[in-house]
Short mmCIF file of C-alpha atoms and ligand atoms in Angstrom, two decimals:
data_model
loop_
_atom_site.label_atom_id
_atom_site.label_comp_id
_atom_site.label_asym_id
_atom_site.label_seq_id
_atom_site.Cartn_x
_atom_site.Cartn_y
_atom_site.Cartn_z
CA MET V 17 38.58 21.20 -17.14
CA ILE V 18 41.66 21.05 -14.96
CA GLN V 19 41.02 18.97 -11.86
CA LYS V 20 42.77 18.78 -8.51
CA GLN V 21 45.49 16.18 -8.02
CA LYS V 22 44.53 12.71 -6.77
CA GLY V 23 44.43 12.51 -2.98
CA CYS V 24 44.19 16.29 -2.57
CA ASN V 25 41.20 18.20 -1.25
CA ASP V 26 39.64 21.63 -1.64
CA ILE V 27 38.54 22.70 1.82
CA TYR V 28 35.67 25.19 1.70
CA GLY V 29 32.20 25.93 3.08
CA ARG V 30 31.24 24.18 6.34
CA THR V 31 34.35 21.97 6.29
CA ALA V 32 36.55 25.09 6.17
CA LYS V 33 34.70 26.51 9.18
CA ILE V 34 35.22 23.30 11.16
CA TRP V 35 38.87 23.36 10.10
CA LYS V 36 39.32 26.93 11.38
CA PHE V 37 37.59 26.01 14.64
CA ILE V 38 40.01 23.10 15.12
CA ASP V 39 42.93 25.48 14.54
CA THR V 40 41.57 27.87 17.19
CA VAL V 41 41.15 25.08 19.76
CA VAL V 42 44.64 23.72 18.96
CA ASP V 43 46.21 27.19 19.40
CA ALA V 44 44.34 27.87 22.64
CA THR V 45 45.14 24.47 24.17
CA MET V 46 48.81 24.56 23.18
CA GLU V 47 49.06 27.99 24.78
CA LYS V 48 47.73 26.62 28.08
CA TYR V 49 50.36 23.87 28.05
CA ASN V 50 53.02 26.47 27.14
CA TYR V 51 54.03 25.07 23.74
CA ASN V 52 55.46 27.62 21.27
CA TYR V 53 54.36 27.69 17.65
CA ILE V 54 57.03 26.64 15.15
CA ARG V 55 56.91 26.86 11.33
CA THR V 56 59.47 24.90 9.38
CA PRO V 57 59.72 24.65 5.56
CA ILE V 58 57.64 22.20 3.53
CA ILE V 59 60.71 21.40 1.42
CA GLU V 60 63.72 19.82 3.08
CA ALA V 61 66.82 17.93 1.92
CA THR V 62 65.79 14.39 0.89
CA GLU V 63 68.50 13.00 3.17
CA LEU V 64 66.73 14.37 6.26
CA PHE V 65 63.86 11.93 5.83
CA HIS V 66 66.00 9.00 4.72
CA ARG V 67 68.10 9.28 7.85
CA GLY V 68 65.32 10.46 10.13
CA ILE V 69 62.28 8.36 9.29
CA GLY V 70 64.23 5.29 8.15
CA GLU V 71 65.37 3.84 4.81
CA SER V 72 63.14 0.78 5.08
CA THR V 73 59.87 2.48 6.06
CA ASP V 74 56.99 2.65 3.57
CA ILE V 75 56.98 6.42 3.92
CA VAL V 76 60.53 6.75 2.64
CA THR V 77 60.65 3.88 0.11
CA LYS V 78 57.26 4.42 -1.49
CA GLU V 79 55.59 7.62 -0.40
CA THR V 80 57.83 10.66 -0.62
CA TYR V 81 57.47 13.37 -3.24
CA ASP V 82 61.08 13.82 -4.32
CA PHE V 83 62.51 16.13 -6.94
CA VAL V 84 65.77 17.67 -8.05
CA ASP V 85 65.58 21.45 -8.06
CA ARG V 86 67.14 23.82 -10.60
CA GLY V 87 70.31 23.92 -8.53
CA LYS V 88 70.50 20.07 -8.71
CA ARG V 89 69.62 19.69 -5.01
CA HIS V 90 67.69 16.60 -3.91
CA ILE V 91 64.54 17.92 -2.29
CA THR V 92 61.57 16.18 -0.63
CA LEU V 93 58.16 17.56 0.30
CA ARG V 94 57.92 16.75 4.00
CA PRO V 95 55.83 13.61 4.71
CA GLU V 96 55.62 14.49 8.43
CA GLY V 97 56.69 17.23 10.81
CA THR V 98 59.00 15.69 13.37
CA ALA V 99 62.19 15.37 11.27
CA GLY V 100 61.98 19.04 10.23
CA VAL V 101 61.44 20.18 13.82
CA VAL V 102 64.47 18.20 14.98
CA ARG V 103 66.55 19.60 12.11
CA SER V 104 65.50 23.11 13.15
CA TYR V 105 66.23 22.38 16.83
CA ILE V 106 69.78 21.35 15.90
CA GLU V 107 70.39 24.05 13.28
CA ASN V 108 69.16 26.84 15.55
CA LYS V 109 70.96 25.40 18.58
CA MET V 110 67.77 25.40 20.59
CA TYR V 111 69.41 22.83 22.87
CA GLY V 112 71.66 25.64 24.07
CA THR V 113 68.92 27.91 25.41
CA PRO V 114 68.40 27.94 29.18
CA ASN V 115 64.70 27.30 28.74
CA GLN V 116 64.58 23.48 28.64
CA PRO V 117 62.90 21.33 27.53
CA VAL V 118 61.90 22.95 24.24
CA LYS V 119 58.14 22.52 23.77
CA VAL V 120 56.86 23.34 20.28
CA TYR V 121 53.79 22.75 18.13
CA TYR V 122 53.09 23.03 14.43
CA ASN V 123 50.19 22.91 12.04
CA GLY V 124 50.90 22.38 8.37
CA THR V 125 50.68 20.48 5.12
CA MET V 126 52.51 17.21 4.54
CA TYR V 127 52.76 15.04 1.41
CA ARG V 128 52.66 11.26 1.09
CA TYR V 129 52.31 9.45 -2.23
CA GLU V 130 49.82 6.90 -0.94
CA ARG V 131 46.96 5.07 -2.62
CA PRO V 132 44.16 7.57 -2.00
CA GLN V 133 41.13 6.35 -0.05
CA SER V 134 38.89 7.73 2.67
CA GLY V 135 41.11 9.14 5.43
CA ARG V 136 44.28 8.58 3.41
CA ASP V 137 45.28 11.56 1.29
CA ARG V 138 48.35 12.58 -0.65
CA GLU V 139 48.18 16.11 0.65
CA LEU V 140 47.37 16.03 4.35
CA THR V 141 47.45 18.54 7.17
CA GLN V 142 48.74 17.67 10.61
CA PHE V 143 48.96 19.55 13.82
CA GLY V 144 51.54 18.13 16.15
CA MET V 145 53.71 18.87 19.13
CA GLU V 146 57.12 17.84 20.36
CA ILE V 147 58.98 18.04 23.67
CA LEU V 148 62.73 18.10 22.97
CA GLY V 149 65.16 17.63 25.84
CA SER V 150 63.25 15.63 28.45
CA ASP V 151 63.33 11.94 29.27
CA ASP V 152 60.94 12.33 32.19
CA PRO V 153 57.99 9.87 31.98
CA LEU V 154 55.80 12.83 32.91
CA SER V 155 56.56 14.32 29.48
CA ASP V 156 55.26 11.12 27.81
CA ALA V 157 52.06 11.33 29.84
CA GLU V 158 51.71 15.06 29.20
CA ILE V 159 51.90 14.65 25.42
CA ILE V 160 49.23 11.92 25.51
CA SER V 161 46.97 13.91 27.81
CA LEU V 162 47.42 17.07 25.73
CA ALA V 163 46.33 15.18 22.61
CA VAL V 164 43.32 13.75 24.44
CA ASN V 165 42.41 17.17 25.83
CA ILE V 166 42.38 18.73 22.38
CA TYR V 167 39.91 16.07 21.23
CA LYS V 168 37.83 16.66 24.34
CA MET V 169 37.86 20.44 23.92
CA LEU V 170 36.57 19.91 20.39
CA GLY V 171 33.69 17.88 21.81
CA LEU V 172 34.74 14.39 20.62
CA LYS V 173 33.71 11.66 23.03
CA GLU V 174 34.24 8.41 21.19
CA ILE V 175 38.01 8.08 21.34
CA LYS V 176 40.34 5.36 22.51
CA VAL V 177 43.97 5.73 23.57
CA ASN V 178 46.23 2.75 22.81
CA ILE V 179 49.70 2.72 24.33
CA ASN V 180 52.66 0.40 24.04
CA SER V 181 56.38 0.42 24.72
CA LEU V 182 59.17 -0.57 22.34
CA GLY V 183 61.73 -0.24 25.13
CA ASP V 184 65.31 0.98 25.00
CA ASN V 185 67.95 -0.08 22.45
CA GLU V 186 68.78 -3.31 24.29
CA SER V 187 65.13 -4.37 24.49
CA ARG V 188 64.55 -3.42 20.87
CA GLN V 189 67.55 -5.49 19.78
CA LYS V 190 66.22 -8.55 21.63
CA TYR V 191 62.82 -8.04 20.10
CA ARG V 192 64.35 -7.72 16.64
CA GLU V 193 66.09 -11.07 17.04
CA ALA V 194 62.87 -12.69 18.24
CA LEU V 195 61.00 -11.36 15.20
CA ILE V 196 63.62 -12.68 12.78
CA ALA V 197 63.52 -16.11 14.46
CA TYR V 198 59.71 -16.10 14.32
CA PHE V 199 59.28 -15.01 10.70
CA LYS V 200 62.22 -16.87 9.13
CA PRO V 201 60.52 -20.30 8.84
CA HIS V 202 57.50 -18.58 7.23
CA ILE V 203 59.36 -16.35 4.81
CA ASP V 204 57.51 -17.81 1.80
CA GLU V 205 54.19 -16.66 3.22
CA LEU V 206 55.28 -13.02 3.24
CA CYS V 207 55.09 -10.43 0.46
CA ASP V 208 58.22 -9.55 -1.51
CA ASP V 209 58.79 -6.34 0.48
CA CYS V 210 58.54 -8.22 3.77
CA LYS V 211 61.04 -10.81 2.57
CA GLU V 212 63.52 -7.94 2.28
CA ARG V 213 62.42 -6.39 5.55
CA LEU V 214 63.16 -9.58 7.47
CA GLU V 215 66.89 -8.97 7.79
CA LYS V 216 66.90 -5.19 7.34
CA ASN V 217 64.12 -4.15 9.70
CA PRO V 218 61.75 -6.94 10.82
CA LEU V 219 59.63 -4.50 12.87
CA ARG V 220 58.39 -3.03 9.60
CA ILE V 221 56.77 -6.38 8.70
CA LEU V 222 54.27 -5.69 11.48
CA ASP V 223 52.84 -2.62 9.77
CA CYS V 224 52.96 -3.99 6.22
CA LYS V 225 49.87 -2.89 4.30
CA VAL V 226 49.96 -5.98 2.04
CA ASP V 227 50.35 -8.59 4.77
CA GLN V 228 48.18 -6.83 7.35
CA ASP V 229 45.53 -9.59 7.41
CA ASN V 230 48.00 -12.46 7.58
CA PRO V 231 47.46 -14.25 10.97
CA LEU V 232 51.25 -14.60 11.20
CA LEU V 233 51.41 -10.90 12.00
CA LYS V 234 48.81 -11.08 14.75
CA ASN V 235 50.56 -13.96 16.48
CA ALA V 236 54.05 -12.47 16.22
CA PRO V 237 56.06 -11.89 19.43
CA LYS V 238 55.05 -8.77 21.37
CA THR V 239 57.41 -5.95 22.30
CA LEU V 240 56.33 -5.97 25.96
CA ASP V 241 57.73 -9.48 26.46
CA PHE V 242 61.20 -8.24 25.54
CA LEU V 243 61.46 -5.12 27.69
CA ASN V 244 64.36 -5.13 30.12
CA GLU V 245 63.69 -4.13 33.71
CA GLU V 246 64.56 -0.49 33.21
CA SER V 247 62.25 -0.14 30.20
CA ARG V 248 59.44 -1.96 31.99
CA ASP V 249 59.85 0.30 34.99
CA ARG V 250 59.81 3.40 32.80
CA PHE V 251 56.63 2.24 31.04
CA GLU V 252 54.97 1.75 34.42
CA GLN V 253 55.90 5.27 35.45
CA VAL V 254 54.30 6.63 32.28
CA GLN V 255 51.12 4.74 33.19
CA ASP V 256 51.20 6.12 36.74
CA TYR V 257 51.31 9.65 35.39
CA LEU V 258 48.52 8.90 32.93
CA ASP V 259 46.42 7.76 35.91
CA ILE V 260 47.25 10.97 37.77
CA LEU V 261 46.23 13.00 34.70
CA GLU V 262 43.05 10.90 34.52
CA VAL V 263 43.71 9.74 30.97
CA LYS V 264 41.94 6.49 30.12
CA TYR V 265 44.10 4.17 28.00
CA GLU V 266 44.55 0.59 26.97
CA ILE V 267 47.82 -1.24 26.55
CA ASN V 268 47.85 -2.51 22.99
CA PRO V 269 50.95 -4.56 22.16
CA ASN V 270 50.19 -4.34 18.44
CA ILE V 271 51.09 -0.65 18.23
CA VAL V 272 54.54 -0.44 16.65
CA ARG V 273 54.15 2.73 14.47
CA GLY V 274 55.33 3.10 10.90
CA LEU V 275 58.42 5.25 11.45
CA ASP V 276 61.82 3.97 12.57
CA TYR V 277 62.75 6.65 15.06
CA TYR V 278 60.67 5.41 17.99
CA ASN V 279 61.71 3.80 21.25
CA HIS V 280 60.01 3.42 24.65
CA THR V 281 56.46 4.84 24.65
CA VAL V 282 54.42 4.67 21.45
CA PHE V 283 50.72 5.44 21.22
CA GLU V 284 47.79 5.96 18.87
CA ILE V 285 44.41 7.56 19.40
CA GLU V 286 41.48 6.02 17.58
CA ALA V 287 38.05 7.39 16.76
CA LYS V 288 35.51 4.76 17.87
CA VAL V 289 32.56 6.39 16.14
CA ALA V 290 30.48 4.19 13.85
CA GLY V 291 30.90 4.80 10.15
CA PHE V 292 34.63 5.42 10.18
CA GLY V 293 36.51 3.21 7.77
CA SER V 294 39.74 1.39 8.54
CA ASN V 295 41.69 4.67 8.67
CA ASN V 296 40.24 5.59 12.05
CA VAL V 297 43.51 6.47 13.75
CA LEU V 298 43.17 10.17 14.50
CA GLY V 299 46.75 10.58 15.57
CA GLY V 300 49.84 8.91 16.87
CA GLY V 301 53.22 9.54 18.34
CA GLY V 302 55.87 8.37 20.69
CA ARG V 303 59.32 8.83 22.12
CA TYR V 304 62.29 9.18 19.80
CA ASN V 305 65.42 9.50 21.89
CA GLY V 306 67.84 8.57 19.09
CA LEU V 307 66.68 10.88 16.29
CA CYS V 308 68.53 14.04 17.26
CA ARG V 309 71.84 12.18 17.43
CA MET V 310 71.13 10.44 14.14
CA LEU V 311 70.77 13.88 12.53
CA ASP V 312 74.17 15.00 13.88
CA GLY V 313 72.75 16.82 16.89
CA PRO V 314 73.44 16.23 20.57
CA ASP V 315 71.90 13.26 22.35
CA THR V 316 68.43 14.58 23.12
CA PRO V 317 65.48 12.60 24.48
CA CYS V 318 62.27 13.68 22.75
CA ILE V 319 58.62 12.77 22.50
CA GLY V 320 55.82 13.99 20.24
CA PHE V 321 52.48 13.44 18.61
CA ALA V 322 50.73 14.38 15.35
CA CYS V 323 47.10 14.34 14.28
CA GLY V 324 45.66 14.40 10.76
CA ILE V 325 43.15 17.24 10.63
CA GLY V 326 41.18 15.75 7.71
CA ARG V 327 40.38 12.62 9.75
CA LEU V 328 39.52 14.78 12.74
CA VAL V 329 36.97 16.78 10.72
CA GLN V 330 35.46 13.46 9.58
CA ALA V 331 35.24 12.21 13.19
CA LEU V 332 33.55 15.41 14.39
CA GLU V 333 30.99 15.19 11.59
CA LEU V 334 30.34 11.45 12.12
CA GLU V 335 29.88 11.95 15.85
CA GLN V 336 27.60 14.88 15.04
CA VAL V 337 29.38 17.04 17.57
CA ASP V 338 27.55 20.31 18.06
CA LEU V 339 30.28 22.73 17.04
CA PRO V 340 30.14 26.45 17.83
CA ILE V 341 30.45 27.35 14.18
CA VAL V 342 29.02 30.65 13.02
CA GLU V 343 26.65 29.89 10.20
CA ASP V 344 24.61 33.07 10.39
CA ILE V 345 25.20 36.79 10.17
CA ASP V 346 24.05 39.56 12.50
CA LEU V 347 22.64 41.97 9.95
CA PHE V 348 21.84 42.18 6.26
CA LEU V 349 21.61 45.72 4.85
CA MET V 350 19.02 46.22 2.08
CA TYR V 351 18.60 49.17 -0.26
CA VAL V 352 16.97 50.19 -3.51
CA ASN V 353 18.40 53.45 -4.83
CA GLU V 354 21.93 54.78 -5.22
CA GLU V 355 21.72 57.11 -2.20
CA GLU V 356 20.61 54.23 0.07
CA LYS V 357 23.34 52.01 -1.36
CA LYS V 358 26.00 54.60 -0.47
CA TYR V 359 24.62 54.75 3.04
CA ALA V 360 24.63 50.93 3.20
CA ALA V 361 28.31 50.97 2.23
CA TYR V 362 29.07 53.51 4.96
CA LEU V 363 26.96 51.77 7.60
CA SER V 364 28.28 48.27 6.91
CA GLN V 365 31.79 49.59 7.47
CA GLU V 366 30.81 51.26 10.77
CA LEU V 367 29.01 48.20 12.08
CA ARG V 368 31.77 45.78 11.09
CA LEU V 369 34.30 47.95 12.90
CA ALA V 370 31.98 47.84 15.91
CA GLY V 371 32.20 44.04 15.82
CA PHE V 372 29.03 42.91 14.02
CA ILE V 373 28.89 40.39 11.18
CA VAL V 374 27.33 42.40 8.38
CA ASP V 375 26.60 41.76 4.72
CA THR V 376 24.78 43.55 1.95
CA ASP V 377 23.89 43.18 -1.74
CA TYR V 378 26.57 43.47 -4.43
CA VAL V 379 24.70 42.20 -7.50
CA ASN V 380 21.80 44.67 -7.93
CA ARG V 381 19.09 42.36 -6.59
CA SER V 382 15.48 43.42 -6.39
CA LEU V 383 14.18 44.07 -2.88
CA LYS V 384 12.40 40.71 -2.94
CA ALA V 385 15.58 38.90 -3.94
CA GLN V 386 17.48 40.72 -1.19
CA PHE V 387 15.03 39.30 1.38
CA LYS V 388 15.75 35.83 -0.01
CA GLN V 389 19.48 36.47 0.16
CA ALA V 390 19.15 37.57 3.81
CA ASP V 391 17.40 34.26 4.53
CA ARG V 392 20.09 32.27 2.72
CA LEU V 393 22.72 33.97 4.87
CA ASN V 394 20.67 33.26 8.02
CA ALA V 395 20.61 36.97 8.89
CA LYS V 396 19.39 37.55 12.45
CA TYR V 397 18.34 41.11 11.58
CA ILE V 398 17.62 42.98 8.40
CA ALA V 399 18.04 46.74 7.99
CA ILE V 400 15.82 48.11 5.25
CA LEU V 401 17.39 51.41 4.23
CA ASN V 402 14.98 53.95 2.93
CA SER V 403 15.85 57.55 1.86
CA GLU V 404 12.97 59.05 3.78
CA ASP V 405 13.92 57.32 7.06
CA LEU V 406 17.56 58.20 6.58
CA ASN V 407 16.69 61.88 6.10
CA ASN V 408 14.91 61.68 9.46
CA ASN V 409 18.04 60.03 10.98
CA GLU V 410 16.12 56.77 11.33
CA ILE V 411 16.39 53.18 10.15
CA LYS V 412 13.95 50.30 9.83
CA ILE V 413 15.15 47.10 11.54
CA LYS V 414 13.45 43.75 11.15
CA ASN V 415 13.98 40.73 13.35
CA ASN V 416 14.27 38.05 10.67
CA LYS V 417 13.00 35.30 12.95
CA THR V 418 9.96 36.93 14.56
CA LYS V 419 9.45 39.24 11.55
CA GLU V 420 8.85 42.15 13.96
CA GLU V 421 9.84 45.53 12.57
CA GLU V 422 10.88 48.69 14.36
CA ILE V 423 11.98 52.12 13.25
CA ILE V 424 14.76 53.37 15.49
CA SER V 425 17.06 56.38 15.61
CA LEU V 426 20.36 55.86 13.80
CA ASP V 427 22.09 57.27 16.88
CA VAL V 428 21.18 54.19 18.93
CA LEU V 429 21.62 51.53 16.23
CA ILE V 430 24.83 50.06 17.66
CA TYR V 431 23.40 49.88 21.21
CA TYR V 432 20.18 48.40 19.86
CA LEU V 433 21.94 45.64 17.91
CA ASP V 434 24.35 44.99 20.74
CA GLU V 435 21.56 44.44 23.19
CA LYS V 436 19.39 42.35 20.86
CA ILE V 437 22.12 40.10 19.49
CA ASN V 438 24.12 39.55 22.66
CA THR V 439 21.04 38.95 24.84
CA GLU V 440 19.77 36.32 22.42
CA ALA V 441 23.17 34.62 22.35
CA ASP V 442 23.11 34.30 26.15
CA ILE V 443 19.75 32.57 26.06
CA THR V 444 20.56 30.15 23.25
CA ASP V 445 24.04 29.11 24.44
CA GLU V 446 23.62 25.63 25.81
CA CYS V 447 26.10 23.53 27.68
CA GLN V 448 27.97 21.13 25.38
CA CYS V 449 29.30 18.86 28.12
CA ASP V 450 28.12 15.38 29.01
CA ASP V 451 24.35 15.03 29.04
CA GLU V 452 24.36 14.15 32.73
CA CYS V 453 25.75 17.49 33.83
CA GLU V 454 22.66 19.40 32.59
CA GLY V 455 24.61 22.62 32.68
CA ASN V 456 25.38 22.38 36.39
CA CYS V 457 28.97 21.28 36.00
CA SER V 458 31.78 23.60 36.91
CA HIS V 459 34.37 23.49 34.20
CA ASP V 460 35.28 25.11 30.91
CA CYS V 461 33.08 23.71 28.24
CA HIS V 462 34.08 23.67 24.58
CA CYS V 463 31.35 26.23 23.84
CA GLY V 464 33.84 28.61 25.40
CA HIS V 465 31.94 29.21 28.64
CA HIS V 466 32.65 28.39 32.23
CA HIS V 467 29.66 26.49 33.60
P1 LIG T 512 51.95 9.28 11.64
O1 LIG T 512 51.30 8.20 12.38
O2 LIG T 512 52.64 8.92 10.38
O3 LIG T 512 52.95 10.00 12.64
O4 LIG T 512 50.87 10.38 11.30
C1 LIG T 512 50.08 10.96 12.30
C2 LIG T 512 48.67 11.14 11.85
O5 LIG T 512 48.63 11.86 10.61
C3 LIG T 512 47.93 9.85 11.53
O6 LIG T 512 47.43 9.24 12.69
C4 LIG T 512 46.81 10.36 10.64
O7 LIG T 512 45.77 10.96 11.41
C5 LIG T 512 47.50 11.44 9.87
N1 LIG T 512 47.90 10.93 8.56
C6 LIG T 512 49.03 10.27 8.25
N2 LIG T 512 49.04 9.95 6.95
C7 LIG T 512 47.90 10.41 6.43
C8 LIG T 512 47.32 10.40 5.12
N3 LIG T 512 47.94 9.86 4.07
N4 LIG T 512 46.11 10.99 4.95
C9 LIG T 512 45.47 11.56 5.99
N5 LIG T 512 45.96 11.59 7.24
C10 LIG T 512 47.16 11.04 7.45
C11 LIG T 512 53.73 11.06 12.33
O8 LIG T 512 53.60 11.73 11.34
C12 LIG T 512 54.75 11.41 13.40
N6 LIG T 512 55.53 12.55 12.92
C13 LIG T 512 54.05 11.72 14.72
C14 LIG T 512 55.03 12.10 15.77
C15 LIG T 512 55.31 13.34 16.22
N7 LIG T 512 55.81 11.27 16.43
C16 LIG T 512 56.57 11.95 17.27
N8 LIG T 512 56.28 13.23 17.12
#
């Protein structure tokens, strides 16, 4: 039997429904913040990631899927979305449009050749967003609050926002020197990769997966102590805006991020729910003012964020968030003979076009087995087609919960179902907000209703 590749997942059943729900919430929230959807290719020139993400990052040195295509081009499956978005921004001269800054979001598959474990896949899906062309601290705060709001709209409660600042180039340079001075006397205690990182890119030692438990890393100098006045002031402004947007956060000086393009604000959002393994970071991002220039574009200040959807699905399941996922159908159409079957085919089409979720039998089940199938599909109603009723322009409808049956005129079937199904939905829709609000709050709840 041929099996899926290591670190890849088949998404189906309930997980697929949660996944689609996440996509809907992401689309709806991005629309409110006025971010435009962007789709860039999964394959890009290998050089884009080497220059963009950084030659000494784990992602580039160990984790890319590289190949040479039939035209001898060096191609890489994208490990993340930001570099491709910036390439597209430059190539399509988006910096020249009057509508600035450019606010875009994406949702797509990325590839990282990592050691597969829970929450760490080789094929992963991220949604993410970027603001290109603004250095305003409000844009930093907006990206963080947008990310938090998506998690809130999905119903997640147990999240924690960690922020930090790497500062501008001058501050980063000072920090780099301090790291080299700190690690140099202890070089023998570091892994082989870190020995090389020391001169090339000492910041990368801090997110080494091999040395991560070494106390040396924990006690290393912190970025915040090396910020110049301007960078410190900017970081404070970001925090002021976060307070205005009512985003709760913690300053965590250990957040340095695993990609080289960052400066100033960096942040990660963690799931605090019990049962999550070590890969509990739902998403992360930060400011990358130098990337556009590095990729031969104009100097453009940018900030963005990306979230792994697989981890998000896990968090929603672990937190047992009550998701508005449709796991039932409105009507199951049952029949016995060929004439009834033809009518079932016609009627299912009519009712689906009228907006109902309808299913029927396609494998010649007995009537008894069709009842069982209706139960398996959680049918709210069952229509038992019968030639005699149909000749009288009638149909037998059974409420599959109460087991009550009625024979009604076919002329009123749509009105009948509409009233029954929509009235019941109104009664069973409960508020999904905080327990304390008891449905008396006055805001949009993730169940889609205004309470
Ligand atoms: P990142 O931290 O590398 O940032 O990835 C963001 C998120 O993608 C992670 O927090 C995690 O949820 C998910 N993720 C990453 N790797 C894996 C994996 N192997 N398996 C499952 N999930 C994974 C970026 O990608 C940046 N492009 C974010 C950004 C946007 N910065 C600025 N703009």
